[in-house]
mmCIF file of C-alpha atoms in Angstrom:
data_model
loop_
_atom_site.group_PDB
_atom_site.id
_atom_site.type_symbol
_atom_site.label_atom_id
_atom_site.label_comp_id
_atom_site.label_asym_id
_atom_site.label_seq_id
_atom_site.Cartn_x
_atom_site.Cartn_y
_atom_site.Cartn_z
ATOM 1 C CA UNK A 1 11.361 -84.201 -14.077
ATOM 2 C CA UNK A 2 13.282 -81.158 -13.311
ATOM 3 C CA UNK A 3 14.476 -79.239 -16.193
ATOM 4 C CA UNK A 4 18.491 -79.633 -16.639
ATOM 5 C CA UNK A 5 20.320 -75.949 -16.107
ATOM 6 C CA UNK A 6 20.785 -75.817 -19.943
ATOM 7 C CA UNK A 7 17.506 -76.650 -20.537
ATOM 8 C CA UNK A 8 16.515 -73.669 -18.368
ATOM 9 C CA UNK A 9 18.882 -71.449 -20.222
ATOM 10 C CA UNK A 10 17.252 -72.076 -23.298
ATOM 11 C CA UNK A 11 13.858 -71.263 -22.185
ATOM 12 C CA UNK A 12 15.483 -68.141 -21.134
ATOM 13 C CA UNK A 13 16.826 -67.560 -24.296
ATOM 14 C CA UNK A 14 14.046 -67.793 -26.135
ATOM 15 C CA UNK A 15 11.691 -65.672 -24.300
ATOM 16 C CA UNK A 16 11.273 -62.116 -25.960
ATOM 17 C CA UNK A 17 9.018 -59.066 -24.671
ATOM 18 C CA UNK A 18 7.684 -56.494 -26.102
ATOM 19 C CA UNK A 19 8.622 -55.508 -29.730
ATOM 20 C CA UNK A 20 11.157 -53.987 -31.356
ATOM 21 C CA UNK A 21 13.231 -54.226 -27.942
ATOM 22 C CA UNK A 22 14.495 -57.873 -27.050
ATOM 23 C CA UNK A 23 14.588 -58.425 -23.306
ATOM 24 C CA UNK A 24 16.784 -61.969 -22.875
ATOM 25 C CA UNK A 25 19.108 -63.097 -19.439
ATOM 26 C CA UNK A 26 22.111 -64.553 -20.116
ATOM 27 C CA UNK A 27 24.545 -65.657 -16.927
ATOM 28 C CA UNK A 28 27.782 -67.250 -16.566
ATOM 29 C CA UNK A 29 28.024 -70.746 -14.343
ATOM 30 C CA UNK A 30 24.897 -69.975 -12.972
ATOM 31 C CA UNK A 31 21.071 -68.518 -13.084
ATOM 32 C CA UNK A 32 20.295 -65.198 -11.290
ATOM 33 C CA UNK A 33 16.698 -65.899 -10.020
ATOM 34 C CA UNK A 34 16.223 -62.097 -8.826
ATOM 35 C CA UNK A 35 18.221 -59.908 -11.880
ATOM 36 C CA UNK A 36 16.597 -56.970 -13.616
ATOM 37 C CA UNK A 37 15.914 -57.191 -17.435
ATOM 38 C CA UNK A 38 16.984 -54.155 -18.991
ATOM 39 C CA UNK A 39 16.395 -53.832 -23.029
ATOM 40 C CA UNK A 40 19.313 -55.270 -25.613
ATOM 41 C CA UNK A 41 21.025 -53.667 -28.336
ATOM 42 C CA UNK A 42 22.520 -55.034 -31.570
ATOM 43 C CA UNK A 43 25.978 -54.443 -32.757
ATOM 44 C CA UNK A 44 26.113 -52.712 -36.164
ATOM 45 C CA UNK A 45 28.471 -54.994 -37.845
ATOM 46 C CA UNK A 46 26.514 -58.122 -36.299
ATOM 47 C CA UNK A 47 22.684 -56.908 -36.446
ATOM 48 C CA UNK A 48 21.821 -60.562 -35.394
ATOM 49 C CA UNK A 49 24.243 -60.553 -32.065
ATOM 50 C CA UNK A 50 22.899 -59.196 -28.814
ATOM 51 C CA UNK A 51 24.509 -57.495 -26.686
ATOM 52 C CA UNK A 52 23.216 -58.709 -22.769
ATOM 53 C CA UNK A 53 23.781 -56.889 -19.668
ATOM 54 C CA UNK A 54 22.726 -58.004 -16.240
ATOM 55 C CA UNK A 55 21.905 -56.077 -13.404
ATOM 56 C CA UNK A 56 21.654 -58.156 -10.227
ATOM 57 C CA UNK A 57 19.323 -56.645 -7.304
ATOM 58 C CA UNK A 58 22.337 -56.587 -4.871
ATOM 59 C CA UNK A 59 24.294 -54.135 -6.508
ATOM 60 C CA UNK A 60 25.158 -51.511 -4.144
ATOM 61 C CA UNK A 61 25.029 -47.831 -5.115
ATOM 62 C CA UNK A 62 27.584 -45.435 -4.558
ATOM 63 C CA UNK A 63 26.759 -43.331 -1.800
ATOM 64 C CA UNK A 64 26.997 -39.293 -2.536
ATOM 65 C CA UNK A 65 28.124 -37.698 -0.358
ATOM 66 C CA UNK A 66 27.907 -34.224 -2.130
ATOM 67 C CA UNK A 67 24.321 -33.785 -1.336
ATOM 68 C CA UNK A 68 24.423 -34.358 1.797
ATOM 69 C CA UNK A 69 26.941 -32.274 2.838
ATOM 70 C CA UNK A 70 25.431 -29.190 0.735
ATOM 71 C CA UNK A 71 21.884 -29.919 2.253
ATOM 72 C CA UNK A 72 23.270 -30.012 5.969
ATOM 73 C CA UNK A 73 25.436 -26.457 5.710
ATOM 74 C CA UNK A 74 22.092 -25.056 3.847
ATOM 75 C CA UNK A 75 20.214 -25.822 6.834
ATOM 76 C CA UNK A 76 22.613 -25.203 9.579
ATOM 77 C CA UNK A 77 23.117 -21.625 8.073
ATOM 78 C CA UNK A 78 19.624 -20.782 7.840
ATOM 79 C CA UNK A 79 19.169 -22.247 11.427
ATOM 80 C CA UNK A 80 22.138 -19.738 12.500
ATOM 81 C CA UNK A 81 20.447 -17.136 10.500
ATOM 82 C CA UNK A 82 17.086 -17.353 11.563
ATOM 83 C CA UNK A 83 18.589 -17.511 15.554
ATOM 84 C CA UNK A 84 20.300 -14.250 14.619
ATOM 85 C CA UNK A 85 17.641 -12.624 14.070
ATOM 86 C CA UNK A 86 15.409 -13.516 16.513
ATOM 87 C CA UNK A 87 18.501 -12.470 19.074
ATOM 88 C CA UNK A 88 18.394 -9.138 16.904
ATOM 89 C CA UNK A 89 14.698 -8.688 17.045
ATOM 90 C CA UNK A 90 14.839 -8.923 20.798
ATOM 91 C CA UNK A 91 17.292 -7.221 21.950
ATOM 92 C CA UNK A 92 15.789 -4.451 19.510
ATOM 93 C CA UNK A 93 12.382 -5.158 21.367
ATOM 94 C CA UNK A 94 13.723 -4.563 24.772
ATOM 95 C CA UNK A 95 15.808 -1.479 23.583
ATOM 96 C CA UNK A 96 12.589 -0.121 22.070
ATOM 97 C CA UNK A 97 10.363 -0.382 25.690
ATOM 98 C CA UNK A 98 13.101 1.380 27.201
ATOM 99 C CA UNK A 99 13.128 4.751 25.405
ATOM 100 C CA UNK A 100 11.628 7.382 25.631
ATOM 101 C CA UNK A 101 9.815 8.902 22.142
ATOM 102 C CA UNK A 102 6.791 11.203 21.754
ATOM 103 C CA UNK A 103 3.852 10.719 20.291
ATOM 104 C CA UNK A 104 4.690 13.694 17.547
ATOM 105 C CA UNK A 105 7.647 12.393 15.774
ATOM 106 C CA UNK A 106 6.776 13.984 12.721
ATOM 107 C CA UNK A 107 10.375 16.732 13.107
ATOM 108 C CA UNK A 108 12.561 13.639 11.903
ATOM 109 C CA UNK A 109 11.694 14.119 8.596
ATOM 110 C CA UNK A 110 13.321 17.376 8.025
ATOM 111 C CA UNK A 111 16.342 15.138 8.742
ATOM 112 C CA UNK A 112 16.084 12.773 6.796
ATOM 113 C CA UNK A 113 13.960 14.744 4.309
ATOM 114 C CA UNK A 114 17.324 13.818 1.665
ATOM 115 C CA UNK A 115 17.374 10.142 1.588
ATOM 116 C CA UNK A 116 14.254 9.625 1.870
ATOM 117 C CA UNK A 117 13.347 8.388 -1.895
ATOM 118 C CA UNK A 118 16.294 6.401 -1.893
ATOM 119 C CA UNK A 119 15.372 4.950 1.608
ATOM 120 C CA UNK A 120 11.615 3.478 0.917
ATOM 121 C CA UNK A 121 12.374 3.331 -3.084
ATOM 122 C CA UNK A 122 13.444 -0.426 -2.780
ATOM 123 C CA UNK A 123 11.018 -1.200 -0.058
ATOM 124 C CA UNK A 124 7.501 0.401 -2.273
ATOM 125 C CA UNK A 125 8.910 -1.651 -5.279
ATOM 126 C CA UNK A 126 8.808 -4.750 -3.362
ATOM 127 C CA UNK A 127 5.824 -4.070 -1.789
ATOM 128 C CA UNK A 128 3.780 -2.848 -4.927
ATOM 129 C CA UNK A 129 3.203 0.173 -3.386
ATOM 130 C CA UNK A 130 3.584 2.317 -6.752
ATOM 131 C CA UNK A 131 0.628 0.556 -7.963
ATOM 132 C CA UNK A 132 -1.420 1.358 -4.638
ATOM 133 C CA UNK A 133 -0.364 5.466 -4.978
ATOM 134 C CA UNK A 134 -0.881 5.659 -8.742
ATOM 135 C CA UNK A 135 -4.653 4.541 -8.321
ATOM 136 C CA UNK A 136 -4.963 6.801 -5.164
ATOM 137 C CA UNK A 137 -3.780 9.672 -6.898
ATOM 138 C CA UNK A 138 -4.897 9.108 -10.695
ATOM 139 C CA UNK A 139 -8.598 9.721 -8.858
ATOM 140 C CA UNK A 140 -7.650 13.099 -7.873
ATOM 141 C CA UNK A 141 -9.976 15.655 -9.995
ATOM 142 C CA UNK A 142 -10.977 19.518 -9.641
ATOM 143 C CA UNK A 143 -10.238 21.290 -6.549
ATOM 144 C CA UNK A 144 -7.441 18.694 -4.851
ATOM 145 C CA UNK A 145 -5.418 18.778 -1.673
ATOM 146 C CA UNK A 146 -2.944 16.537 -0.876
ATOM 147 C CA UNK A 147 -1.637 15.938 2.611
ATOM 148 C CA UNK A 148 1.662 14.861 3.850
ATOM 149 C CA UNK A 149 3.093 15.340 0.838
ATOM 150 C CA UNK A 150 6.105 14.202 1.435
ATOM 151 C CA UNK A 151 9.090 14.750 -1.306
ATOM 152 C CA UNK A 152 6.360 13.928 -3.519
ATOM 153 C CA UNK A 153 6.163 10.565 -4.210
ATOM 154 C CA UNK A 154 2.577 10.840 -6.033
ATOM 155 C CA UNK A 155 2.800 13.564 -8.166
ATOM 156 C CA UNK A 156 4.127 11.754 -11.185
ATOM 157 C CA UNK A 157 0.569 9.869 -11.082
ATOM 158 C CA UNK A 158 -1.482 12.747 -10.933
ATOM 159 C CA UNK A 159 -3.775 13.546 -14.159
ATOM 160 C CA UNK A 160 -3.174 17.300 -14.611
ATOM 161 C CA UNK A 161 -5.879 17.678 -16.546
ATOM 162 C CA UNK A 162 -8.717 16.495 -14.396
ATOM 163 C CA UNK A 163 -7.632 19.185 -11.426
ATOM 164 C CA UNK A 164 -8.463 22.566 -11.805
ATOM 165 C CA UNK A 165 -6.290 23.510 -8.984
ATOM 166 C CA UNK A 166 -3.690 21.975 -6.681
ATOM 167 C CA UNK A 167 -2.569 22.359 -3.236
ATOM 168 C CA UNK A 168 0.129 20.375 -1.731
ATOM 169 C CA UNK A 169 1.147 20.403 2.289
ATOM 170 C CA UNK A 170 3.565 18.982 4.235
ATOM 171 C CA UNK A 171 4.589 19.780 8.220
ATOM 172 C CA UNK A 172 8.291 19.201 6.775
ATOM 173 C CA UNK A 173 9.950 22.255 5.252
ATOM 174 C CA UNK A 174 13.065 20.355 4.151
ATOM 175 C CA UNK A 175 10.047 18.201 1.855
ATOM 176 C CA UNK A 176 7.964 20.504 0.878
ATOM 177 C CA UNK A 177 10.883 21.912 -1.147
ATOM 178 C CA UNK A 178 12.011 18.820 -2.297
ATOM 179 C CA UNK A 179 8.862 18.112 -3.923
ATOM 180 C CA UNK A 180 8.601 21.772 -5.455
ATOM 181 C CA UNK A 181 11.406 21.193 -6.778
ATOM 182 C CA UNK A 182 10.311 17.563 -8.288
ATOM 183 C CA UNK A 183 7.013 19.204 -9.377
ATOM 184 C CA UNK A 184 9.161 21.653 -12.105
ATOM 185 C CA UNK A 185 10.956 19.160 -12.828
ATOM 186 C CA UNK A 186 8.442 16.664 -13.951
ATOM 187 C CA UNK A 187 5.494 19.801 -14.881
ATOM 188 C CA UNK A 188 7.939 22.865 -15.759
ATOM 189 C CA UNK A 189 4.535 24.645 -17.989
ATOM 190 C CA UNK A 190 2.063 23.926 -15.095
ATOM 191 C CA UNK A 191 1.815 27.149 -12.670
ATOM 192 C CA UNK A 192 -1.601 26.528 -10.792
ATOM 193 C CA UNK A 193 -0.029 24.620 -7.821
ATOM 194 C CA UNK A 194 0.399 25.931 -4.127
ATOM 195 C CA UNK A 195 2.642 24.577 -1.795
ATOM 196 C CA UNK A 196 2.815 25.353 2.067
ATOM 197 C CA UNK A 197 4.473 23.937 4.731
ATOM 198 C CA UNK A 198 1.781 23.522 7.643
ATOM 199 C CA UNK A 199 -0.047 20.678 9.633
ATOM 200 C CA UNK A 200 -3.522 19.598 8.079
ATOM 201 C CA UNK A 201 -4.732 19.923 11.776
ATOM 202 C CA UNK A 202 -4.930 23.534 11.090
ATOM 203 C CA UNK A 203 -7.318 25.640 8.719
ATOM 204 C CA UNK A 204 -6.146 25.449 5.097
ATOM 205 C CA UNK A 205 -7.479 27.775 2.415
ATOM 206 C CA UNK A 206 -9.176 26.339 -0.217
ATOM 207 C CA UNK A 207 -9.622 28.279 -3.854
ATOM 208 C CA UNK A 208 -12.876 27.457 -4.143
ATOM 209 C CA UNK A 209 -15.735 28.813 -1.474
ATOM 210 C CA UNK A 210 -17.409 25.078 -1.509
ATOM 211 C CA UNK A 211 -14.061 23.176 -0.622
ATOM 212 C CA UNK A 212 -12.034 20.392 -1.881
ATOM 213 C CA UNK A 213 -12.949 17.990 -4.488
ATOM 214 C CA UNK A 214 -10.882 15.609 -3.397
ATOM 215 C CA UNK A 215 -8.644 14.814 -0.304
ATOM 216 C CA UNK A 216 -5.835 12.526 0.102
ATOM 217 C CA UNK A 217 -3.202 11.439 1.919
ATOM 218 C CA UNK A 218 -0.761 8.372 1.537
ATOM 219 C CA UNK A 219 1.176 7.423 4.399
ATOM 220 C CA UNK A 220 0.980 10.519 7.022
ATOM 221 C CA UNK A 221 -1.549 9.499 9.993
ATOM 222 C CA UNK A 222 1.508 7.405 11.341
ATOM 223 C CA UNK A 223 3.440 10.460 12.116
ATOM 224 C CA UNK A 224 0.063 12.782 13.725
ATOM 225 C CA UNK A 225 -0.346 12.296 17.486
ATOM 226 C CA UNK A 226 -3.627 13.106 17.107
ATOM 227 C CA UNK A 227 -4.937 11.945 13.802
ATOM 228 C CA UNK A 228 -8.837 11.771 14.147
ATOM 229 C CA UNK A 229 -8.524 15.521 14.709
ATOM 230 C CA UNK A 230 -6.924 15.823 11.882
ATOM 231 C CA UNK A 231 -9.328 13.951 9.777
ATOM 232 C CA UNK A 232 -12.759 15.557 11.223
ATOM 233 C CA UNK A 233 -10.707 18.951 9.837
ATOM 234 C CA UNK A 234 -10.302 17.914 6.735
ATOM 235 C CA UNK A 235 -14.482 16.534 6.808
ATOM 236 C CA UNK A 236 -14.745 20.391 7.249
ATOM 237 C CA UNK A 237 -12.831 21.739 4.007
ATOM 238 C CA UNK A 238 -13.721 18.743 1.768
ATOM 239 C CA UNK A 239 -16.921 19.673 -0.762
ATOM 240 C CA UNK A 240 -20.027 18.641 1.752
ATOM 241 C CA UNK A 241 -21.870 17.756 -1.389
ATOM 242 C CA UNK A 242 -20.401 15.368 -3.657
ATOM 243 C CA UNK A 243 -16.330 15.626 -1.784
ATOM 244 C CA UNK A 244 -13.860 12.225 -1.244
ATOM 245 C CA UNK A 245 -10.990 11.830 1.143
ATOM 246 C CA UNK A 246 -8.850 8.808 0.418
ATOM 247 C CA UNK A 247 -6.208 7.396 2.085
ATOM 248 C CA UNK A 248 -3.365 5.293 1.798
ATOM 249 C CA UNK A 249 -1.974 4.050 4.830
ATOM 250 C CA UNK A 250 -0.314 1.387 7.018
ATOM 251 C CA UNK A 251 -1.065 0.084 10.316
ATOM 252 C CA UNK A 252 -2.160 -2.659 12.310
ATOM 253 C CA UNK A 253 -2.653 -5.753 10.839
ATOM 254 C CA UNK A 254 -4.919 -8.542 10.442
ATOM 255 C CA UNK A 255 -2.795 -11.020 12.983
ATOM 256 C CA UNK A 256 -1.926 -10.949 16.399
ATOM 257 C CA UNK A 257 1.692 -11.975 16.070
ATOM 258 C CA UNK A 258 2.519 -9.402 13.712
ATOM 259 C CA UNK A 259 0.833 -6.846 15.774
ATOM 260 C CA UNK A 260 3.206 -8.217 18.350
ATOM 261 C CA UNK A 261 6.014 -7.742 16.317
ATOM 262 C CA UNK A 262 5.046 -3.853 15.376
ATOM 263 C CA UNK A 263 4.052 -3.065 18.899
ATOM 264 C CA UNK A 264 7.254 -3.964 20.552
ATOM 265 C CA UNK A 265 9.781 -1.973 18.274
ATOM 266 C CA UNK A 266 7.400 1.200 17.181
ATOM 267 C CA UNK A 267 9.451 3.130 19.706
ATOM 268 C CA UNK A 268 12.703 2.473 17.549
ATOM 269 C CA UNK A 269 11.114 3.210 14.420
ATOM 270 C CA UNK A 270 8.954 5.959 15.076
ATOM 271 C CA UNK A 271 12.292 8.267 16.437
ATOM 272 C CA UNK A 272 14.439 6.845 13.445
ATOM 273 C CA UNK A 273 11.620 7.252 10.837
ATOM 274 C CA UNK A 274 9.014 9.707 12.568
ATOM 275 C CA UNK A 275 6.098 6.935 12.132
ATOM 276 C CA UNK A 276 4.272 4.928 14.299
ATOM 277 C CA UNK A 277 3.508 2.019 11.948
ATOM 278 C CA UNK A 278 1.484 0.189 14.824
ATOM 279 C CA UNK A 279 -1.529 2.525 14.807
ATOM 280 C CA UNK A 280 -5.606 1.248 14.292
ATOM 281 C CA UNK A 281 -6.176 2.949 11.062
ATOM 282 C CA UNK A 282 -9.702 1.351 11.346
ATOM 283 C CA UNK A 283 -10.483 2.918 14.934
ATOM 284 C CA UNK A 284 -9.061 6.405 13.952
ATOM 285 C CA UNK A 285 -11.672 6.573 10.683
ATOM 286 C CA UNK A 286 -14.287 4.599 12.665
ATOM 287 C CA UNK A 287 -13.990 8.004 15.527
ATOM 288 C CA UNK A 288 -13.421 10.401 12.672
ATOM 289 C CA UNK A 289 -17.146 11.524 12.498
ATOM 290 C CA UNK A 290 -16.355 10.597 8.477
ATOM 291 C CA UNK A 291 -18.650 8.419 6.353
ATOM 292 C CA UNK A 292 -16.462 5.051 5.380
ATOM 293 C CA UNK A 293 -17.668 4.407 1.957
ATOM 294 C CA UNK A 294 -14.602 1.673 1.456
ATOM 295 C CA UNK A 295 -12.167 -0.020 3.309
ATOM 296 C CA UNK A 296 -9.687 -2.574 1.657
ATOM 297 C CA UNK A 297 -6.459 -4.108 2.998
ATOM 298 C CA UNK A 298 -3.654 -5.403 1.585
ATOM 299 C CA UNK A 299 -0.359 -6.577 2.994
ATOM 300 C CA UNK A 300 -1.426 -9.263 5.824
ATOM 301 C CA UNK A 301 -3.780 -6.103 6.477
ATOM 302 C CA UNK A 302 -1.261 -3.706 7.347
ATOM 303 C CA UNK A 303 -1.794 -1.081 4.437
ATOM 304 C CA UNK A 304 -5.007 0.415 4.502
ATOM 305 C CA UNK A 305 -7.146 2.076 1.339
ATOM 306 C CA UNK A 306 -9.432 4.276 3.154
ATOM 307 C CA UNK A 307 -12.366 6.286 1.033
ATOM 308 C CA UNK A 308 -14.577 8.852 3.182
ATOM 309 C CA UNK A 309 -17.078 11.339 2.519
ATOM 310 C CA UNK A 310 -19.108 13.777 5.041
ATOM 311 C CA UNK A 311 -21.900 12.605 6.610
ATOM 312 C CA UNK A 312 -25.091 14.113 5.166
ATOM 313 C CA UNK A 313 -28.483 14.113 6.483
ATOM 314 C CA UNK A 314 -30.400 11.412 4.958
ATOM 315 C CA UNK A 315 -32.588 13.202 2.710
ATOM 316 C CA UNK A 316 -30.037 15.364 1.376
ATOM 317 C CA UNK A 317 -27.440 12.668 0.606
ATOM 318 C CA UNK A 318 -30.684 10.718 -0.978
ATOM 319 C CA UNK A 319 -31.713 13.736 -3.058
ATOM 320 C CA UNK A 320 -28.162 14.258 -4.357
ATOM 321 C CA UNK A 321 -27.857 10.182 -5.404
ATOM 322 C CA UNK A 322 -30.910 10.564 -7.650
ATOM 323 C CA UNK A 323 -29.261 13.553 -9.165
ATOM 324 C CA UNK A 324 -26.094 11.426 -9.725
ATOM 325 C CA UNK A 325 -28.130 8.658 -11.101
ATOM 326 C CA UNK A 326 -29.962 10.936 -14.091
#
């Protein structure tokens, strides 16, 4: 026989789950076949009273609308943000293929020689780029040159000690005496330093008759319109025996849409900035006449750490390894 609705109630009543928590249904006039059991609590005054709640499946929720409308203006605004730009980047893009800039750009920076530092300060920081410089520069020893000096944005990394002489260059007058000044500011004691203001394409006097310990450069083939001839000169005044040339610069990179992106407005940056950031760092050392001894990328490949040496004849470079190695 059927059991009577009390009956059923009772059998309700007495069922109890897992311990200490009391899971019981109690409804009014009628049984709710789909509720959801949620756990009972006992009144303090009446430790042997539960306190039933029931939570029938068809309860609605309340619909928030907050959310919603916070999600939808997020991404309509990055939608009219995004469109924006790309609007900005092409009419930039067209702009760009329709002037007219030489290849040597490398006069802007006596303009903006000033503001520069404060210009690329936030941009390096974000980039990591004071870590890249300070290991370019902190492997400068004995006889060094440094190129494209700049307002001399590596000299704080250099180790003084190491280098028994240093000679600093720049095609920029207006930087070459910021960073003169920035050297006595930072070194006031140190004296053995020469600054000129010339291009490394030319001849540059080194104190020593077997040339240049070490060579480097951070960011200045972008603003040489002919910088493989400037790197087979400095292959001549670097030490033919044991001297480096590292570099630090940006360029191409690995992908094709970003090479896209640099090709189209180089024109606008190269006569704001003086650099043509779309140049193939790896063809220029490749046609150097330089030995690559290291190439590593960083950036979606777009800055380049460049080390090159001279190439030796075979049995001279051999006879000078086994020397190294005792």
């Amino acid at each position: 026989m059927p059991q009577s609705k009390s009956a059923q109630q009772q059998s309700l009543h007495a069922r109890q789950f897992t311990k200490p928590l009391e899971y019981k249904l109690v409804a009014t006039g009628k049984i709710i076949a789909d509720a959801v059991f949620r756990p009972t609590t006992r009144r303090k005054n009446s430790p042997n009273l539960l306190i039933q709640q029931t939570y029938p499946h068809s309860a609605k929720k309340a619909f928030r609308r907050g959310p919603w409308i916070i999600g939808g203006l997020a991404i309509y605004s990055f939608t009219a943000y995004g469109f924006y730009l790309y609007c900005g980047y092409n009419r930039a893009a067209e702009a760009a293929q329709e002037s007219n800039v030489p290849l040597d750009v490398s006069d802007r920076y006596n303009k903006t020689a000033k503001g520069f530092d404060n210009e690329v300060d936030f941009t390096e920081k974000l980039m990591g780029l004071g870590w890249l410089r300070s290991s370019l520069a902190k492997r400068a020893h004995g006889n060094v040159l440094e190129v494209s000096v700049g307002t001399g944005r590596n000299m704080k990394y250099l180790d003084l000690a190491k280098c028994k002489s240093i000679t600093m260059i720049d095609q920029s007058g207006e930087m070459v005496e910021i960073a003169r000044k920035k050297f006595k500011e930072l070194h006031p004691k140190h004296s053995d330093i020469l600054f000129r203001t010339q291009s490394a394409a030319s001849f540059i006097s080194c104190p020593s008759a077997d040339g240049f310990d070490v060579i480097f450069q951070t960011m200045g083939l972008c603003s040489t319109p002919a910088p493989e001839k400037l790197l087979q000169n400095l292959g001549r005044i670097v030490n033919q025996k044991h001297g480096q040339i590292l570099l630090l610069e940006h360029g191409r990179s690995h992908y094709t849409w970003l090479n896209r992106i640099l090709d189209n407005l180089a024109p606008t940056h190269a006569d704001k900035h003086g650099c043509w950031w779309n140049k193939d760092i790896g063809a220029i050392v490749s046609e150097s006449g330089l030995e690559i001894i290291k190439i590593k990328r960083y950036h979606l490949g777009t800055t380049w750490w460049v080390e090159l040496r001279p190439i030796m004849p075979a049995q001279t470079r051999t006879k000078l390894e086994d020397e190294m190695d005792l």
